[in-house]
Coordinates of C-alpha atoms in Angstrom, one line a residue:
Chain A
M1319 CA -76.5 55.8 81.7
P1320 CA -73.0 57.0 82.8
E1321 CA -74.6 60.4 83.6
I1322 CA -76.9 58.8 86.2
L1323 CA -74.0 56.7 87.5
I1324 CA -71.9 59.8 88.0
T1325 CA -74.7 61.7 89.7
L1326 CA -75.3 58.7 92.0
A1327 CA -71.6 58.5 92.8
I1328 CA -71.5 62.2 93.6
I1329 CA -74.5 61.8 95.9
V1330 CA -73.0 58.8 97.7
I1331 CA -69.7 60.6 98.0
K1332 CA -71.4 63.7 99.5
V1333 CA -73.5 61.6 101.9
V1334 CA -70.5 59.6 103.1
T1335 CA -68.2 62.7 103.4
F1336 CA -70.6 65.0 105.2
T1337 CA -72.3 62.5 107.4
F1338 CA -69.4 60.2 108.3
L1339 CA -66.4 62.3 107.7
V1340 CA -67.6 65.7 108.9
V1341 CA -70.5 65.5 111.3
L1342 CA -69.7 62.1 113.0
P1343 CA -66.1 63.0 113.8
L1344 CA -67.4 66.3 115.2
V1345 CA -69.3 64.3 117.9
P1346 CA -66.1 62.9 119.6
L1347 CA -64.4 66.2 119.0
S1348 CA -67.2 68.0 120.8
V1349 CA -67.0 65.5 123.6
Y1350 CA -63.3 66.2 123.8
F1351 CA -64.0 70.0 123.8
E1352 CA -66.7 69.5 126.4
R1353 CA -64.2 67.8 128.7
R1354 CA -61.3 70.0 128.1
F1355 CA -63.1 73.3 128.1
S1356 CA -65.2 72.3 131.2
A1357 CA -61.9 71.5 132.9
I1358 CA -60.3 74.8 131.9
I1359 CA -63.4 76.7 133.2
Q1360 CA -63.1 74.9 136.5
D1361 CA -59.3 75.6 136.8
R1362 CA -58.5 72.0 136.0
V1363 CA -56.5 70.4 133.2
G1364 CA -58.9 67.8 131.7
P1365 CA -57.9 64.7 129.7
N1366 CA -54.5 65.5 128.1
R1367 CA -52.7 62.2 128.2
V1368 CA -54.2 59.7 125.8
G1369 CA -52.1 59.7 122.7
I1370 CA -50.0 57.3 120.7
P1371 CA -48.0 55.2 123.2
L1372 CA -44.7 55.2 121.3
T1373 CA -42.9 54.1 124.5
L1374 CA -44.6 50.7 124.1
L1375 CA -42.8 50.4 120.7
G1376 CA -39.5 51.2 122.3
M1377 CA -39.4 55.0 121.4
K1378 CA -38.4 57.6 123.9
K1379 CA -41.5 59.8 124.1
D1380 CA -45.2 59.3 123.8
F1381 CA -47.3 61.5 121.5
H1382 CA -50.0 63.1 123.5
F1383 CA -51.7 65.4 120.9
F1384 CA -53.2 67.3 123.9
G1385 CA -55.3 64.2 124.6
L1386 CA -57.2 64.4 121.3
I1387 CA -57.2 60.6 121.1
Q1388 CA -59.2 60.4 124.4
P1389 CA -62.7 60.2 122.6
I1390 CA -61.4 57.2 120.6
A1391 CA -60.3 55.6 123.8
D1392 CA -63.7 56.4 125.4
G1393 CA -65.5 54.9 122.4
L1394 CA -63.4 51.8 122.5
K1395 CA -64.1 51.4 126.2
L1396 CA -67.9 51.7 125.6
F1397 CA -67.6 49.3 122.7
L1398 CA -65.9 46.6 124.8
K1399 CA -68.2 47.0 127.8
E1400 CA -70.8 44.4 128.5
D1401 CA -74.0 45.2 126.6
F1402 CA -76.4 44.4 129.4
T1403 CA -80.2 44.2 128.9
P1404 CA -82.0 44.1 132.2
N1405 CA -84.7 41.4 132.5
H1406 CA -87.6 43.8 133.3
V1407 CA -87.4 45.9 130.1
R1408 CA -89.7 45.8 127.1
K1409 CA -87.1 44.4 124.8
A1410 CA -88.2 45.5 121.3
F1411 CA -88.6 49.1 122.2
Y1412 CA -85.6 49.0 124.5
W1413 CA -83.4 48.0 121.6
L1414 CA -85.1 50.4 119.1
A1415 CA -84.8 53.6 121.3
P1416 CA -81.1 54.3 120.9
A1417 CA -81.3 54.1 117.1
L1418 CA -84.3 56.4 117.1
T1419 CA -82.2 59.1 118.8
V1420 CA -79.2 58.9 116.6
V1421 CA -80.8 58.5 113.2
P1422 CA -82.9 61.7 113.1
A1423 CA -79.9 63.7 114.2
L1424 CA -77.8 62.3 111.4
I1425 CA -80.6 62.6 108.7
T1426 CA -80.9 66.3 109.3
V1427 CA -77.3 66.7 108.2
C1428 CA -78.5 66.5 104.6
V1429 CA -80.0 70.0 104.3
V1430 CA -77.1 71.9 106.1
P1431 CA -75.1 73.8 103.5
F1432 CA -71.4 73.3 104.3
G1433 CA -70.1 75.6 101.6
P1434 CA -70.8 77.2 98.3
D1435 CA -70.2 75.6 94.9
V1436 CA -67.1 73.7 94.2
T1437 CA -65.9 73.1 90.6
L1438 CA -63.9 70.0 90.0
F1439 CA -63.1 68.7 86.5
G1440 CA -65.4 71.3 85.0
H1441 CA -68.3 70.0 87.1
T1442 CA -70.0 72.4 89.5
E1443 CA -71.4 70.9 92.7
K1444 CA -73.1 72.3 95.7
L1445 CA -71.6 71.4 99.1
V1446 CA -75.0 70.3 100.5
I1447 CA -76.4 66.8 100.3
A1448 CA -80.0 67.7 99.5
D1449 CA -80.6 71.2 98.2
I1450 CA -84.3 71.2 99.0
D1451 CA -86.5 74.2 99.3
V1452 CA -87.9 73.4 102.7
G1453 CA -84.6 73.3 104.7
P1454 CA -85.7 74.4 108.2
L1455 CA -89.0 72.7 108.0
F1456 CA -87.3 69.5 107.1
I1457 CA -84.9 69.8 110.0
F1458 CA -87.8 70.5 112.4
A1459 CA -89.8 67.6 111.1
I1460 CA -87.0 65.1 111.4
S1461 CA -85.3 66.3 114.6
S1462 CA -88.6 66.3 116.5
L1463 CA -88.6 62.5 116.0
T1464 CA -85.7 62.4 118.4
V1465 CA -88.2 62.7 121.2
Y1466 CA -89.6 59.3 120.3
G1467 CA -86.3 57.7 121.0
I1468 CA -86.0 59.3 124.4
T1469 CA -89.6 58.7 125.4
L1470 CA -89.5 55.1 124.2
A1471 CA -86.3 54.6 126.2
G1472 CA -87.9 55.9 129.3
W1473 CA -91.0 53.8 128.9
A1474 CA -89.3 50.6 127.7
S1475 CA -86.9 50.7 130.6
N1476 CA -89.8 49.9 132.8
S1477 CA -88.3 51.5 135.9
K1478 CA -89.3 54.7 137.6
F1479 CA -86.5 57.2 137.0
P1480 CA -86.2 56.5 133.2
F1481 CA -89.9 56.8 133.0
I1482 CA -90.0 60.3 134.7
G1483 CA -87.1 61.3 132.4
G1484 CA -89.1 60.2 129.3
V1485 CA -92.2 62.0 130.4
R1486 CA -90.3 65.2 131.1
S1487 CA -88.6 65.0 127.7
T1488 CA -91.9 64.6 125.9
A1489 CA -93.4 67.7 127.6
Q1490 CA -90.2 69.7 127.1
M1491 CA -89.7 68.9 123.5
I1492 CA -93.3 69.6 122.5
S1493 CA -93.3 72.9 124.4
Y1494 CA -90.1 74.1 122.8
E1495 CA -90.8 72.8 119.3
I1496 CA -93.5 75.6 119.1
C1497 CA -91.1 78.4 120.1
L1498 CA -88.5 76.9 117.8
G1499 CA -90.8 77.0 114.8
L1500 CA -92.3 80.4 115.6
S1501 CA -89.1 82.1 116.3
I1502 CA -87.5 81.7 112.9
I1503 CA -90.6 82.9 111.0
P1504 CA -89.1 86.5 111.0
V1505 CA -85.9 85.2 109.5
L1506 CA -87.8 83.3 106.8
L1507 CA -89.9 86.5 106.2
Y1508 CA -86.8 88.5 105.8
F1509 CA -85.1 86.2 103.3
G1510 CA -88.4 85.2 101.6
E1511 CA -86.8 81.8 101.2
L1512 CA -86.8 78.4 102.8
N1513 CA -83.7 77.0 101.0
L1514 CA -80.8 77.1 103.4
S1515 CA -78.1 77.4 100.7
N1516 CA -79.8 80.4 99.2
I1517 CA -80.3 82.0 102.7
V1518 CA -76.5 81.6 103.3
E1519 CA -75.6 82.9 99.9
E1520 CA -77.9 85.9 100.5
Q1521 CA -76.1 86.5 103.8
A1522 CA -72.7 86.2 102.3
K1523 CA -73.6 88.8 99.7
N1524 CA -75.6 91.3 101.8
G1525 CA -74.5 90.9 105.3
W1526 CA -75.3 88.4 108.0
L1527 CA -78.6 88.7 109.7
L1528 CA -77.0 89.7 113.0
L1529 CA -74.1 91.6 111.3
P1530 CA -75.5 93.7 108.4
L1531 CA -72.3 95.6 107.7
W1532 CA -71.7 95.1 104.0
G1533 CA -73.6 94.6 100.7
D1534 CA -77.1 95.8 100.4
S1535 CA -78.0 95.8 104.1
A1536 CA -75.5 98.5 105.0
P1537 CA -77.0 102.0 104.8
W1538 CA -74.0 103.5 103.1
N1539 CA -74.4 101.0 100.2
N1540 CA -78.2 101.1 99.7
G1541 CA -78.7 104.8 99.8
G1542 CA -79.6 105.3 103.5
N1543 CA -82.1 102.5 104.0
Y1544 CA -81.9 101.5 107.6
S1545 CA -84.5 98.7 107.4
A1546 CA -81.9 96.0 107.7
W1547 CA -80.5 97.6 110.8
L1548 CA -84.0 98.1 112.2
F1549 CA -84.6 94.4 111.5
L1550 CA -81.8 93.7 114.0
I1551 CA -84.3 94.0 116.8
P1552 CA -86.6 91.2 115.8
A1553 CA -83.6 89.2 114.4
F1554 CA -81.9 89.4 117.8
I1555 CA -85.1 88.4 119.7
A1556 CA -85.5 85.5 117.2
F1557 CA -81.9 84.6 117.7
L1558 CA -82.3 84.5 121.5
I1559 CA -85.5 82.5 121.5
F1560 CA -84.2 80.1 118.8
T1561 CA -80.9 79.5 120.5
I1562 CA -82.5 78.9 123.9
S1563 CA -85.1 76.6 122.3
I1564 CA -82.3 74.7 120.6
F1565 CA -80.7 74.2 124.0
A1566 CA -84.0 72.8 125.2
E1567 CA -84.4 70.6 122.1
T1568 CA -81.0 69.1 122.5
N1569 CA -81.4 68.5 126.2
R1570 CA -78.4 70.7 126.9
M1571 CA -77.5 71.9 130.3
P1572 CA -79.9 74.5 131.6
F1573 CA -82.7 72.3 130.2
D1574 CA -81.3 68.8 130.7
L1575 CA -84.3 67.7 132.9
P1576 CA -84.8 64.4 131.1
E1577 CA -81.5 63.1 132.3
C1578 CA -80.6 65.3 135.3
E1579 CA -78.3 63.2 137.4
T1580 CA -79.2 64.8 140.7
E1581 CA -82.8 63.9 140.6
L1582 CA -83.2 61.0 138.1
V1583 CA -79.9 59.1 138.4
G1584 CA -79.3 59.2 134.6
G1585 CA -82.8 59.9 133.4
Y1586 CA -84.0 58.1 130.3
H1587 CA -80.7 56.2 129.8
T1588 CA -80.4 54.9 133.4
E1589 CA -80.9 51.3 132.3
Y1590 CA -78.6 51.4 129.3
S1591 CA -75.0 50.4 129.1
S1592 CA -72.2 50.0 126.5
M1593 CA -72.9 50.9 122.9
K1594 CA -76.6 51.6 123.5
F1595 CA -75.7 54.2 126.0
A1596 CA -73.1 55.5 123.6
M1597 CA -75.7 55.9 120.9
F1598 CA -77.8 58.1 123.2
F1599 CA -74.7 60.1 123.9
M1600 CA -73.9 60.3 120.2
G1601 CA -77.4 61.3 119.3
E1602 CA -77.3 64.1 121.9
Y1603 CA -74.0 65.5 120.6
A1604 CA -75.0 65.1 117.0
A1605 CA -78.2 67.0 117.7
M1606 CA -76.1 69.7 119.3
V1607 CA -73.8 69.9 116.3
I1608 CA -76.8 70.1 113.9
G1609 CA -78.5 72.7 116.2
S1610 CA -75.5 74.9 116.2
A1611 CA -75.1 74.4 112.4
L1612 CA -78.7 75.6 112.0
I1613 CA -78.2 78.7 114.2
I1614 CA -75.1 79.6 112.3
T1615 CA -76.7 79.1 109.0
L1616 CA -79.8 81.2 109.8
F1617 CA -78.3 84.0 111.9
L1618 CA -74.5 84.0 111.6
G1619 CA -73.9 83.7 107.9
G1620 CA -73.3 79.9 107.6
W1621 CA -70.1 79.3 105.6
S1622 CA -69.5 82.9 104.8
F1623 CA -66.5 84.7 106.1
G1624 CA -68.2 88.1 105.8
F1625 CA -67.0 91.6 105.1
G1626 CA -67.1 91.1 101.4
F1627 CA -64.3 88.6 101.3
D1628 CA -66.5 85.7 100.2
D1629 CA -66.2 86.1 96.5
A1630 CA -62.5 86.2 96.7
I1631 CA -62.4 83.0 98.8
A1632 CA -65.0 81.2 96.6
N1633 CA -63.0 82.0 93.5
F1634 CA -59.8 80.7 95.0
A1635 CA -58.6 78.1 92.5
I1636 CA -55.6 75.9 91.9
G1637 CA -55.4 75.4 88.2
D1638 CA -58.8 74.2 87.0
F1639 CA -60.1 73.3 90.4
K1640 CA -62.2 76.0 92.1
I1641 CA -61.7 74.7 95.7
G1642 CA -62.5 77.9 97.4
G1643 CA -65.6 76.1 98.6
L1644 CA -63.5 73.9 100.7
L1645 CA -62.1 76.9 102.5
H1646 CA -65.6 77.9 103.2
V1647 CA -66.3 74.5 104.7
G1648 CA -63.3 75.2 107.0
I1649 CA -64.8 78.6 108.0
F1650 CA -68.2 76.8 108.6
L1651 CA -66.5 74.2 110.9
G1652 CA -64.7 76.9 112.7
K1653 CA -67.9 78.7 113.5
L1654 CA -69.5 75.4 114.5
L1655 CA -66.7 74.7 117.0
A1656 CA -66.9 78.2 118.4
F1657 CA -70.6 77.7 118.9
I1658 CA -70.1 74.3 120.5
L1659 CA -67.7 76.0 122.9
F1660 CA -70.5 78.5 123.6
F1661 CA -72.8 75.6 124.4
I1662 CA -70.3 74.3 126.9
L1663 CA -69.8 77.8 128.4
V1664 CA -73.6 78.0 129.0
R1665 CA -73.5 74.6 130.6
W1666 CA -71.2 75.8 133.3
T1667 CA -72.8 79.2 133.7
V1668 CA -76.5 78.7 134.0
P1669 CA -77.9 76.3 136.6
R1670 CA -80.6 73.8 135.7
F1671 CA -84.1 75.1 135.6
R1672 CA -86.9 73.8 137.8
Y1673 CA -89.5 72.0 135.9
D1674 CA -92.3 74.5 136.3
Q1675 CA -89.9 77.3 135.4
L1676 CA -89.0 75.5 132.3
M1677 CA -92.7 75.1 131.3
K1678 CA -93.4 78.7 132.2
L1679 CA -90.5 79.9 130.1
G1680 CA -91.6 77.9 127.1
W1681 CA -95.3 78.6 127.2
V1682 CA -95.8 81.9 128.9
I1683 CA -92.7 83.8 127.8
F1684 CA -91.1 82.4 124.6
F1685 CA -94.4 81.4 122.9
E1686 CA -95.8 84.9 123.3
A1687 CA -92.5 86.7 122.6
A1688 CA -92.1 84.7 119.4
L1689 CA -95.6 85.5 118.2
I1690 CA -95.3 89.2 118.8
N1691 CA -91.8 89.1 117.2
V1692 CA -93.4 87.7 114.0
F1693 CA -95.7 90.8 113.9
L1694 CA -92.9 93.2 114.7
A1695 CA -90.8 91.7 111.9
A1696 CA -93.6 91.8 109.5
L1697 CA -94.2 95.5 110.3
I1698 CA -90.6 96.3 109.8
I1699 CA -90.3 94.4 106.5
A1700 CA -93.6 95.9 105.1
A1701 CA -92.9 99.4 106.4
P1702 CA -91.2 100.8 103.2
Q1703 CA -94.3 100.0 101.1
F1704 CA -96.8 101.7 103.3
T1705 CA -97.7 105.2 104.2
S1706 CA -96.8 106.5 107.6
A1707 CA -100.4 106.4 108.8
I1708 CA -100.6 102.7 108.3
I1709 CA -97.2 102.1 109.9
A1710 CA -98.3 104.2 112.9
S1711 CA -101.5 102.4 113.4
G1712 CA -99.7 99.1 113.0
S1713 CA -97.2 100.0 115.7
V1714 CA -100.0 101.2 118.0
L1715 CA -101.8 97.9 117.4
L1716 CA -98.6 96.0 118.1
V1717 CA -98.0 97.9 121.4
V1718 CA -101.6 97.2 122.4
V1719 CA -101.3 93.5 121.7
T1720 CA -98.0 93.3 123.5
A1721 CA -99.4 95.1 126.5
A1722 CA -102.4 92.8 126.5
V1723 CA -100.3 89.7 126.3
I1724 CA -98.0 90.9 129.1
W1725 CA -101.1 91.7 131.2
V1726 CA -102.7 88.3 130.6
A1727 CA -99.4 86.6 131.5
K1728 CA -99.2 88.6 134.7
V1729 CA -102.8 88.0 135.7
S1730 CA -102.7 84.3 135.0
E1731 CA -99.7 83.9 137.4
P1732 CA -100.7 83.1 140.9
P1733 CA -99.6 85.6 143.5
A1734 CA -96.3 84.8 145.2
K1735 CA -96.9 83.0 148.5
I1736 CA -95.5 84.4 151.7
L1737 CA -92.7 82.2 152.9
R1738 CA -92.6 81.3 156.6
A1739 CA -89.5 80.5 158.4
Chain B
M651 CA -90.9 80.5 169.0
P652 CA -92.0 83.7 167.2
T653 CA -93.1 83.5 163.6
I654 CA -90.9 85.3 161.2
K655 CA -92.6 86.4 158.0
L656 CA -90.3 86.4 155.0
T657 CA -91.1 87.9 151.7
R658 CA -89.5 87.1 148.4
P659 CA -87.0 89.9 147.5
K660 CA -88.5 92.4 145.1
L661 CA -86.7 92.2 141.7
D662 CA -86.4 95.2 139.5
A663 CA -87.1 95.1 135.8
G664 CA -83.5 94.3 134.8
E665 CA -83.3 91.4 137.3
K666 CA -86.6 90.0 136.1
I667 CA -85.4 89.8 132.5
Y668 CA -82.6 87.6 133.9
L669 CA -80.3 88.1 130.9
G670 CA -78.0 90.5 132.7
A671 CA -77.3 87.9 135.3
I672 CA -76.6 85.3 132.6
F673 CA -74.1 87.6 130.8
K674 CA -72.4 88.3 134.1
G675 CA -72.2 84.6 134.6
F676 CA -70.6 84.2 131.1
F677 CA -68.0 86.8 132.0
L678 CA -67.3 85.0 135.3
T679 CA -66.8 81.5 133.7
L680 CA -64.9 83.0 130.7
S681 CA -62.6 84.9 133.1
H682 CA -62.0 81.6 134.9
A683 CA -61.2 79.9 131.6
I684 CA -58.8 82.7 130.5
K685 CA -57.0 82.8 133.9
S686 CA -56.8 79.1 133.9
L687 CA -55.2 79.1 130.4
R688 CA -52.7 81.8 131.5
G689 CA -51.9 79.8 134.6
K690 CA -53.1 82.7 136.8
S691 CA -56.0 81.0 138.5
A692 CA -56.5 81.8 142.2
G693 CA -54.2 79.6 144.2
A694 CA -52.2 78.4 141.2
E695 CA -49.0 79.6 142.7
G696 CA -49.5 78.1 146.1
L697 CA -50.4 74.8 144.6
A698 CA -47.4 74.9 142.2
S699 CA -49.6 74.5 139.2
S700 CA -48.4 73.2 135.8
G701 CA -49.5 76.4 134.1
L702 CA -53.0 75.1 133.3
G703 CA -55.5 75.7 136.0
I704 CA -54.3 74.9 139.5
T705 CA -53.4 71.3 138.8
M706 CA -49.9 69.9 139.3
Q707 CA -49.4 67.3 136.6
F708 CA -48.1 64.2 138.3
P709 CA -45.4 62.2 136.6
E710 CA -43.6 65.3 135.4
Q711 CA -44.1 67.3 138.5
R712 CA -43.8 65.8 142.0
W713 CA -45.2 67.3 145.2
D714 CA -42.3 66.0 147.3
D715 CA -41.1 69.5 148.0
H716 CA -44.6 70.6 149.1
M717 CA -45.1 67.7 151.4
P718 CA -45.8 68.7 155.0
E719 CA -43.7 67.4 157.9
Y720 CA -46.6 65.4 159.3
Y721 CA -47.2 63.5 156.1
R722 CA -48.0 59.8 156.6
G723 CA -46.6 57.7 153.8
A724 CA -45.5 54.1 153.7
P725 CA -44.8 52.4 157.1
T726 CA -41.2 51.3 157.3
L727 CA -38.7 49.7 159.6
V728 CA -35.6 51.6 160.7
T729 CA -32.2 50.7 162.0
D730 CA -30.3 52.7 164.5
E731 CA -26.9 54.4 164.2
Q732 CA -25.1 51.2 165.0
G733 CA -26.8 49.3 162.2
R734 CA -29.0 47.3 164.7
E735 CA -32.5 46.6 163.7
R736 CA -34.7 48.3 166.3
C737 CA -37.6 45.9 166.0
V738 CA -37.7 43.5 168.9
S739 CA -40.7 41.5 167.5
C740 CA -43.0 42.5 170.3
Q741 CA -45.9 42.2 167.8
L742 CA -47.7 45.2 169.3
C743 CA -48.0 46.7 165.8
E744 CA -49.4 43.5 164.4
F745 CA -52.1 43.4 167.0
I746 CA -53.0 47.1 166.8
C747 CA -53.1 47.3 163.0
P748 CA -56.8 48.0 162.2
P749 CA -56.8 46.3 158.7
K750 CA -54.4 43.5 159.8
A751 CA -51.8 44.4 157.3
I752 CA -48.8 43.5 159.4
K753 CA -47.5 39.9 159.8
I754 CA -44.5 39.2 162.0
T755 CA -42.6 36.0 162.5
P756 CA -40.4 36.5 165.6
S757 CA -37.2 34.7 166.2
E758 CA -34.4 34.6 168.8
I759 CA -31.1 36.4 168.3
P760 CA -28.3 33.9 168.5
S761 CA -26.1 34.2 171.6
N762 CA -23.0 34.9 169.6
D763 CA -24.5 38.1 168.2
P764 CA -23.2 41.4 169.6
W765 CA -26.8 42.4 170.3
A766 CA -27.7 39.0 172.0
K767 CA -29.1 40.7 175.0
V768 CA -31.9 42.2 173.0
E769 CA -33.1 38.6 172.7
K770 CA -35.6 38.9 169.8
R771 CA -35.8 40.2 166.3
P772 CA -38.2 39.6 163.5
L773 CA -37.4 36.7 161.2
E774 CA -40.1 37.9 158.8
F775 CA -41.8 41.2 158.8
D776 CA -44.4 41.7 156.1
I777 CA -46.6 44.7 155.6
D778 CA -49.4 44.2 153.0
M779 CA -49.6 47.6 151.3
I780 CA -52.9 46.6 149.7
R781 CA -54.4 46.5 153.2
C782 CA -52.5 49.3 154.9
I783 CA -54.6 52.4 155.5
Y784 CA -51.7 54.6 156.5
C785 CA -53.3 55.3 159.9
G786 CA -49.9 55.5 161.7
M787 CA -51.1 53.4 164.7
C788 CA -48.1 51.0 164.3
E789 CA -45.8 54.0 164.6
E790 CA -47.7 55.2 167.7
V791 CA -47.7 51.9 169.5
C792 CA -44.1 50.8 168.9
P793 CA -42.2 50.9 172.2
E794 CA -38.8 50.7 170.4
Q795 CA -39.6 53.4 167.8
A796 CA -38.7 50.9 165.1
I797 CA -41.5 51.5 162.8
Y798 CA -42.0 54.9 161.1
L799 CA -44.3 56.2 158.5
R800 CA -42.0 57.7 155.9
K801 CA -42.9 60.0 153.1
D802 CA -42.9 57.4 150.3
Y803 CA -46.3 57.5 148.6
L804 CA -45.6 55.8 145.3
I805 CA -46.4 52.2 146.3
T806 CA -47.3 50.4 143.1
G807 CA -47.1 46.9 141.8
T808 CA -48.6 44.8 139.1
S809 CA -49.5 41.8 141.4
R810 CA -50.6 41.2 145.0
D811 CA -47.2 39.7 145.8
Q812 CA -45.4 42.9 144.7
M813 CA -47.6 44.9 147.1
V814 CA -46.3 43.0 150.1
H815 CA -43.3 44.8 151.6
N816 CA -41.0 42.2 153.2
K817 CA -38.3 42.9 155.7
E818 CA -35.5 43.9 153.3
K819 CA -37.8 46.2 151.5
L820 CA -39.0 47.8 154.7
Y821 CA -35.4 48.4 155.9
E822 CA -34.5 49.7 152.5
I823 CA -37.2 52.4 152.5
G824 CA -36.8 53.1 156.2
G825 CA -33.1 53.6 156.4
V826 CA -31.3 54.7 159.5
R827 CA -32.9 56.7 162.3
V828 CA -30.6 58.4 164.8
G829 CA -31.2 59.0 168.4
L830 CA -34.2 58.5 170.7
V831 CA -34.0 54.9 171.8
N832 CA -30.6 54.0 173.3
K833 CA -31.5 51.5 176.0
W834 CA -29.8 48.6 174.2
N835 CA -26.6 50.6 173.8
E836 CA -24.0 49.1 176.2
L837 CA -22.1 52.4 176.4
K838 CA -25.1 54.3 177.8

């Protein structure tokens, strides 16, 4: 009996810590970074004032903390605003929709490995909530439910702009879901594994997928085998497609058509106010956090520091407590924040796509590229086991297929119209 | 009108892939971010930036030194070099004021006053700074050059009453203005 109780307690602690103490605080933090980094890119200052108003308590100076308290103030404001439900909405779905966008994003936290094992009181524990063997599949399955929230919000609002936003979101999500799934097949082929913890451990030991410079993947360690370096080509293509698809999945800037302010007022959340709007906001940012966590886990070594330092860090112990894993959590969060900054950088660099361009990018370019990439990756992985004749015929076949796909894409495109002034 | 045929520009292979342009864009935005963090953004010096971007951060830094000569701040009443209030309560400013921010109660100057021949002066002179739009028409219309837009821009208050400048306040901000109108001066 106490065994089960301890296990249960550990599970509860892990759920609460990772969901509510790690990922949820990352949401306001990324909002803060969004505002500050956007401001800095645009030669402004950004919110740097909200802090602890010690002058109210009779002290001489306020604490500003670089405005880090700003998201709390924002949240408080949203919480205290009037929660207005318009008369013309379909109430049940209108109320359900915000929850449907937040919950899937937070559920997906459970397969993200935050760090390696930690030993406390002689008990070793993995720093992941659910160490299941279908990690990426689970994330795709759950995170694609987010679209229901957005579509329902658009439809239940019963007004034209949210409706268009919801429809756009449906089309966009379904299109990019395919590229998302197909693009990581090379990665899964390479690792032969669907368990995210094991994928990261493998990367920590043998070099990240996009940085194979130590362990078995480096040619000077494995006796001149360049296959890991050759695999960089499909890995990079997969990384590109996957990252861009994540941008589309999370409705981030170049693909934020469901809520683009210039055309659709606020898109699907036009009719929402107060905490319901805040939940959409939270869901979007949580999806962004999880998306970057997935990219980091699959391509950039997850919690590993790299260059062969990981064992030393993992074995870092104070007395009996092997808390090196917590350092790895720190490394992971650092990478995560860096990637969120990259998200923001993209937002201010790439202008929003036109809707037909978005669809064309998803269906004509990424879908095909991801498919061909799967074959390319398979060829590279299988090459060492085959004779050169088979490899050569395989490459020829790949080139022919690629050429055929490009030809079809070209032919299917209507010729450019002559513009008249 | 002749028809001009335009064709879309031909893109080469590199431009079609589009990634080069995106990376160029990254460098542009990042260089802006780095310059902004170093306080070296374009125009930061001229705008007296606080060292982050081109922004001057308000309560700590004031733009008083950078204010142009023609700046239109709060409208005020002025006294001349002899301490006489210049306003003669003609009420032209009250009538021209587009948002009707000015309210004047005229009164006679008692006969034992040294400036009795001026005849009138304002008993009350209120400018509602909530209404004022800083257009400067009062200054333009004043025949006595008694009302001036000074460079005060920090007009704040926590209630509507505090935002109404009465006569004392207006003279306090306005101060003394020398020269120009001397027609009431007996020596001239």
